[in-house]
Short mmCIF file of C-alpha atoms and ligand atoms in Angstrom, two decimals:
data_model
loop_
_atom_site.label_atom_id
_atom_site.label_comp_id
_atom_site.label_asym_id
_atom_site.label_seq_id
_atom_site.Cartn_x
_atom_site.Cartn_y
_atom_site.Cartn_z
CA MET A 190 -11.33 -9.64 15.93
CA ARG A 191 -9.33 -6.34 16.35
CA HIS A 192 -6.62 -7.30 13.84
CA HIS A 193 -9.06 -7.36 10.87
CA ARG A 194 -8.86 -3.57 11.32
CA ALA A 195 -5.41 -3.83 10.53
CA THR A 196 -5.74 -4.88 7.11
CA GLU A 197 -4.92 -2.55 4.53
CA ILE A 198 -2.74 -3.92 1.52
CA HIS A 199 -3.02 -7.54 3.51
CA ASP A 200 -5.73 -10.34 3.51
CA PRO A 201 -7.10 -11.04 7.07
CA ALA A 202 -6.83 -14.42 6.58
CA THR A 203 -2.40 -14.29 7.10
CA ILE A 204 -2.05 -12.02 10.28
CA GLN A 205 -1.65 -15.70 12.15
CA GLN A 206 0.89 -16.54 9.15
CA ARG A 207 2.40 -13.09 10.05
CA TYR A 208 2.80 -13.78 13.28
CA ARG A 209 4.77 -17.01 12.66
CA ASP A 210 6.83 -15.27 10.00
CA MET A 211 8.13 -13.06 12.57
CA LEU A 212 10.95 -14.52 13.74
CA ALA A 213 12.16 -15.33 10.20
CA VAL A 214 12.20 -11.76 8.75
CA PHE A 215 13.67 -10.10 12.21
CA VAL A 216 16.44 -12.81 11.86
CA THR A 217 16.41 -11.56 7.68
CA VAL A 218 16.73 -7.93 8.73
CA LEU A 219 19.46 -8.60 11.30
CA SER A 220 21.78 -10.24 8.47
CA LEU A 221 21.06 -7.70 5.52
CA THR A 222 21.83 -4.96 8.54
CA SER A 223 25.21 -7.08 9.29
CA VAL A 224 25.98 -6.75 5.57
CA GLY A 225 26.33 -2.98 5.99
CA HIS A 226 24.59 -2.64 2.64
CA SER A 227 25.90 0.92 1.09
CA ALA A 228 23.33 2.16 -1.41
CA PRO A 229 24.64 3.67 -4.92
CA LEU A 230 25.10 7.16 -5.39
CA ALA A 231 22.32 5.88 -8.22
CA CYS A 232 19.69 6.34 -5.66
CA GLU A 233 19.94 9.34 -3.78
CA LYS A 234 19.00 10.40 -7.24
CA LEU A 235 16.33 7.83 -7.92
CA VAL A 236 14.24 7.95 -4.30
CA ARG A 237 13.29 11.06 -3.35
CA PRO A 238 10.67 11.76 -0.76
CA LEU A 239 8.23 14.63 -2.11
CA VAL A 240 9.07 17.96 0.27
CA GLN A 241 5.81 18.73 -0.52
CA LEU A 242 2.62 16.71 -0.97
CA ASP A 243 -0.16 17.27 -2.70
CA LEU A 244 -3.11 16.75 -1.72
CA HIS A 245 -5.09 18.17 -4.81
CA ASN A 246 -3.72 15.82 -7.69
CA LEU A 247 -3.93 13.11 -4.76
CA VAL A 248 -7.87 12.90 -4.87
CA GLY A 249 -9.75 10.55 -7.43
CA ARG A 250 -9.43 6.98 -8.38
CA TRP A 251 -6.09 5.13 -8.30
CA ALA A 252 -5.59 1.42 -9.76
CA LEU A 253 -2.47 0.04 -7.62
CA VAL A 254 0.06 -0.81 -11.16
CA SER A 255 2.84 -2.88 -8.88
CA GLY A 256 3.82 -2.89 -5.09
CA SER A 257 6.66 -4.41 -3.24
CA MET A 258 6.42 -5.85 0.16
CA LYS A 259 8.32 -6.92 3.66
CA HIS A 260 5.89 -9.79 4.53
CA ASP A 261 4.78 -12.48 2.38
CA ALA A 262 1.87 -12.05 4.47
CA ASP A 263 0.83 -9.30 2.44
CA ASN A 264 1.24 -11.11 -1.02
CA LEU A 265 -0.84 -8.92 -3.59
CA SER A 266 -1.26 -11.52 -6.13
CA LYS A 267 -4.24 -13.09 -4.33
CA ARG A 268 -6.33 -10.12 -5.45
CA ASP A 269 -7.76 -9.65 -8.91
CA SER A 270 -7.01 -5.56 -8.53
CA VAL A 271 -6.30 -3.37 -5.89
CA THR A 272 -8.07 0.23 -5.91
CA ILE A 273 -7.94 3.57 -3.74
CA ASP A 274 -10.19 5.96 -3.87
CA PHE A 275 -8.76 8.96 -2.75
CA TYR A 276 -10.69 11.87 -1.07
CA ASN A 277 -9.39 15.38 1.46
CA SER A 278 -9.11 13.48 3.91
CA SER A 279 -9.69 9.95 3.71
CA TYR A 280 -9.49 7.24 1.31
CA THR A 281 -11.10 3.87 0.67
CA GLN A 282 -8.51 0.93 -0.53
CA ILE A 283 -10.64 -1.91 -2.48
CA ASN A 284 -9.52 -4.91 -3.02
CA ASN A 285 -10.87 -7.42 -5.68
CA PHE A 286 -10.97 -10.99 -4.55
CA GLY A 287 -12.54 -11.68 -7.57
CA ASP A 288 -15.86 -13.35 -6.25
CA GLU A 289 -16.10 -9.88 -4.02
CA CYS A 290 -14.83 -6.69 -3.19
CA ARG A 291 -13.70 -5.60 0.00
CA TYR A 292 -13.79 -2.29 0.88
CA HIS A 293 -11.89 -0.33 3.40
CA PRO A 294 -12.12 2.98 4.61
CA ARG A 295 -9.59 5.08 6.59
CA ASN A 296 -9.32 8.60 7.86
CA PHE A 297 -6.08 10.21 7.47
CA SER A 298 -4.16 12.99 8.91
CA VAL A 299 -1.27 15.05 6.93
CA GLU A 300 1.32 15.64 8.80
CA GLY A 301 4.41 17.58 6.87
CA GLN A 302 4.34 15.56 3.35
CA ASN A 303 3.17 12.41 5.29
CA LEU A 304 -0.24 10.73 5.69
CA LYS A 305 -1.20 9.03 8.99
CA VAL A 306 -3.78 7.43 10.07
CA THR A 307 -4.13 6.28 13.42
CA GLU A 308 -6.67 3.76 15.05
CA SER A 309 -6.47 2.16 17.88
CA THR A 310 -4.65 -1.23 16.99
CA PHE A 311 -2.54 0.30 14.94
CA ASN A 312 -0.92 3.47 12.93
CA LEU A 313 -0.52 3.89 9.06
CA THR A 314 2.29 6.19 8.13
CA VAL A 315 2.46 7.03 4.07
CA THR A 316 5.40 9.06 2.40
CA PHE A 317 5.31 9.86 -0.83
CA PHE A 318 8.42 9.60 -3.13
CA HIS A 319 9.28 11.39 -6.24
CA THR A 320 8.50 9.49 -9.92
CA ASP A 321 8.80 10.18 -13.70
CA CYS A 322 5.11 8.86 -14.12
CA ALA A 323 3.07 11.87 -14.57
CA ASP A 324 -0.20 9.93 -13.56
CA CYS A 325 1.60 7.61 -10.86
CA ALA A 326 1.55 8.18 -6.92
CA LEU A 327 4.69 6.56 -5.12
CA PHE A 328 4.48 5.68 -1.54
CA THR A 329 5.99 3.61 1.25
CA LEU A 330 3.53 2.41 3.44
CA ASN A 331 4.49 1.66 6.93
CA LEU A 332 2.05 0.04 9.52
CA GLU A 333 2.91 -0.36 12.83
CA SER A 334 1.10 -2.01 15.92
CA PRO A 335 1.88 -3.57 19.03
CA HIS A 336 2.07 -7.53 17.52
CA PHE A 337 3.59 -6.82 14.23
CA ASN A 338 5.35 -3.96 11.32
CA SER A 339 5.12 -3.81 7.81
CA GLU A 340 6.88 -1.75 5.49
CA ASP A 341 5.29 -1.88 1.68
CA PHE A 342 6.21 0.38 -1.22
CA ILE A 343 3.44 0.72 -3.40
CA LEU A 344 2.98 2.64 -6.95
CA LEU A 345 -0.32 3.70 -8.10
CA SER A 346 -1.14 4.97 -11.55
CA LYS A 347 -4.41 6.42 -13.07
CA ARG A 348 -3.33 4.00 -16.03
CA ARG A 349 -3.86 -0.23 -15.41
CA GLN A 350 -0.75 -0.72 -17.29
CA LEU A 351 2.29 1.57 -17.18
CA GLU A 352 5.52 2.16 -19.91
CA GLN A 353 8.60 -0.55 -19.66
CA ARG A 354 10.37 2.54 -18.82
CA GLU A 355 8.11 3.51 -16.08
CA MET A 356 8.74 -0.14 -14.45
CA GLU A 357 12.20 -0.03 -14.84
CA GLU A 358 12.23 2.95 -12.62
CA PHE A 359 10.19 1.44 -10.39
CA ARG A 360 11.91 -1.76 -10.59
CA ALA A 361 15.08 0.03 -9.75
CA GLN A 362 13.72 2.04 -6.91
CA VAL A 363 12.50 -1.55 -5.29
CA GLU A 364 16.37 -1.99 -5.60
CA CYS A 365 17.53 1.04 -4.17
CA LEU A 366 15.02 0.21 -0.57
CA ASN A 367 16.06 -2.89 -0.66
CA MET A 368 12.92 -4.15 -0.79
CA PRO A 369 11.71 -7.61 -2.44
CA PRO A 370 10.68 -7.98 -6.30
CA PRO A 371 7.35 -6.24 -7.05
CA VAL A 372 3.73 -8.26 -7.60
CA VAL A 373 2.97 -6.25 -10.72
CA MET A 374 -1.30 -5.94 -11.08
CA ASP A 375 -2.71 -8.20 -13.86
CA PRO A 376 -4.18 -4.62 -15.69
CA SER A 377 -7.01 -7.02 -17.28
CA LYS A 378 -8.92 -7.98 -14.06
CA ASP A 379 -11.37 -5.51 -13.42
CA LEU A 380 -11.42 -2.63 -10.91
CA CYS A 381 -14.40 -2.88 -8.14
CA PRO A 382 -16.85 -0.09 -8.28
CA GLU A 383 -16.85 3.41 -5.82
CA GLN A 384 -18.27 2.56 -2.42
CA LYS A 385 -21.72 4.20 -2.20
CA THR A 386 -22.53 4.02 1.77
CA SER A 387 -20.70 6.39 4.23
CA ASP A 388 -21.31 3.37 6.50
CA PRO A 389 -17.41 3.76 8.04
CA GLU A 390 -17.25 0.02 8.89
CA ASP A 391 -15.10 -2.07 6.49
CA GLN A 392 -17.45 -3.50 3.91
CA THR A 393 -17.78 -6.31 1.97
CA GLU A 394 -20.10 -6.61 -1.21
CA LYS A 395 -20.90 -9.69 -3.15
CA LYS A 396 -20.74 -9.38 -7.00
CA ALA A 397 -23.83 -10.56 -8.43
C1 NAG B 1098 2.85 -14.72 -3.50
O1 NAG B 1098 2.14 -15.62 -4.21
C2 NAG B 1098 2.11 -16.41 -5.69
C3 NAG B 1098 1.28 -17.54 -5.00
O2 NAG B 1098 0.94 -17.96 -4.50
C4 NAG B 1098 3.89 -17.06 -5.32
O3 NAG B 1098 4.48 -17.49 -5.97
C5 NAG B 1098 4.70 -15.83 -4.94
O4 NAG B 1098 6.16 -16.06 -4.74
C6 NAG B 1098 4.69 -14.88 -4.06
N1 NAG B 1098 4.97 -13.67 -3.95
C7 NAG B 1098 5.60 -12.93 -3.25
C8 NAG B 1098 5.97 -11.71 -2.88
O5 NAG B 1098 5.63 -13.58 -1.62
C1 NAG B 1099 -11.99 19.34 -0.07
O1 NAG B 1099 -11.12 20.40 -0.54
C2 NAG B 1099 -11.55 21.20 -1.53
C3 NAG B 1099 -10.84 22.10 -1.21
O2 NAG B 1099 -9.99 22.72 -0.02
C4 NAG B 1099 -13.02 21.95 -1.23
O3 NAG B 1099 -13.15 22.39 -2.34
C5 NAG B 1099 -13.86 20.52 -1.42
O4 NAG B 1099 -15.39 20.98 -0.78
C6 NAG B 1099 -13.49 19.70 -0.56
N1 NAG B 1099 -14.44 18.38 -0.51
C7 NAG B 1099 -14.80 17.67 0.15
C8 NAG B 1099 -15.93 16.42 0.14
O5 NAG B 1099 -14.62 18.28 1.53
C1 NAG B 1100 -13.86 9.47 9.56
O1 NAG B 1100 -14.09 10.65 10.22
C2 NAG B 1100 -15.48 10.40 10.43
C3 NAG B 1100 -15.82 12.06 10.49
O2 NAG B 1100 -14.79 12.39 11.27
C4 NAG B 1100 -16.49 9.76 11.07
O3 NAG B 1100 -17.91 10.05 10.79
C5 NAG B 1100 -15.76 8.19 10.38
O4 NAG B 1100 -16.57 7.38 11.37
C6 NAG B 1100 -14.43 7.75 10.37
N1 NAG B 1100 -14.51 6.66 9.48
C7 NAG B 1100 -13.31 5.88 9.93
C8 NAG B 1100 -13.27 4.80 8.83
O5 NAG B 1100 -12.68 5.91 10.70
C1 NAG B 1101 0.35 5.37 17.37
O1 NAG B 1101 1.51 6.31 17.36
C2 NAG B 1101 0.80 7.27 18.76
C3 NAG B 1101 1.96 8.38 18.71
O2 NAG B 1101 2.79 8.52 18.21
C4 NAG B 1101 1.33 6.25 19.46
O3 NAG B 1101 1.15 6.82 20.76
C5 NAG B 1101 0.36 5.03 19.52
O4 NAG B 1101 0.79 3.93 21.11
C6 NAG B 1101 0.54 4.40 18.39
N1 NAG B 1101 -0.41 2.85 18.36
C7 NAG B 1101 -0.31 1.46 17.94
C8 NAG B 1101 -1.24 0.97 17.62
O5 NAG B 1101 0.77 1.30 17.73
#
């Protein structure tokens, strides 16, 4: 199934649910738009896209600390942990489902301050934002494909758990972007090991 490749932060089993949710989401977006929500001035300070992407600092291992997803199908609470290993021009997202680690390697290109992933069935744009958290990476992740779009707002860190004030900053940023309340990952759950092979296909490794 081709859409299997569009399962970044997403569980492949939920793709069908996505289709069902689409109309509901569309209606929600329309009604939000018609309310004419205007972001308070504080949001301009809180939510600032990075003017320059420091790829060098991005390279390495990150744990997903918290994420806000517009689609219930993206529900992070189904996973024990999510790790992202960034390399120079690729990254591997590793979802830990408790009994197995699922590896999703992607090549990206840098376009301005954004990262772009272009696959045959979907496009992904990663836009980075400023955060006061020193060892964090904050970005929106927009997925576009012929059958669905999604938007996620993701906080990665070198640490598994952040200070309360750092989480408060993130929650405020989520509100500024009109995104749903974020899911906070359980910091006690294991991260999956780094991918050992160079096989470009998505892989699953059963835990012993
Ligand atoms: C994710 O799923 C859990 C349990 O299945 C549910 O309680 C929660 O509301 C869901 N979160 C989102 C953001 O959909
Ligand atoms: C990544 O880029 C850095 C600096 O441009 C370079 O020194 C390093 O060899 C590259 N690593 C790989 C794996 O391409
Ligand atoms: C990434 O690019 C490399 C080199 O161009 C290629 O061998 C590999 O298959 C690509 N991986 C993915 C996941 O597309
Ligand atoms: C991805 O983006 C390119 C360029 O914007 C576009 O031509 C292509 O149709 C898009 N692919 C998908 C699957 O949406």
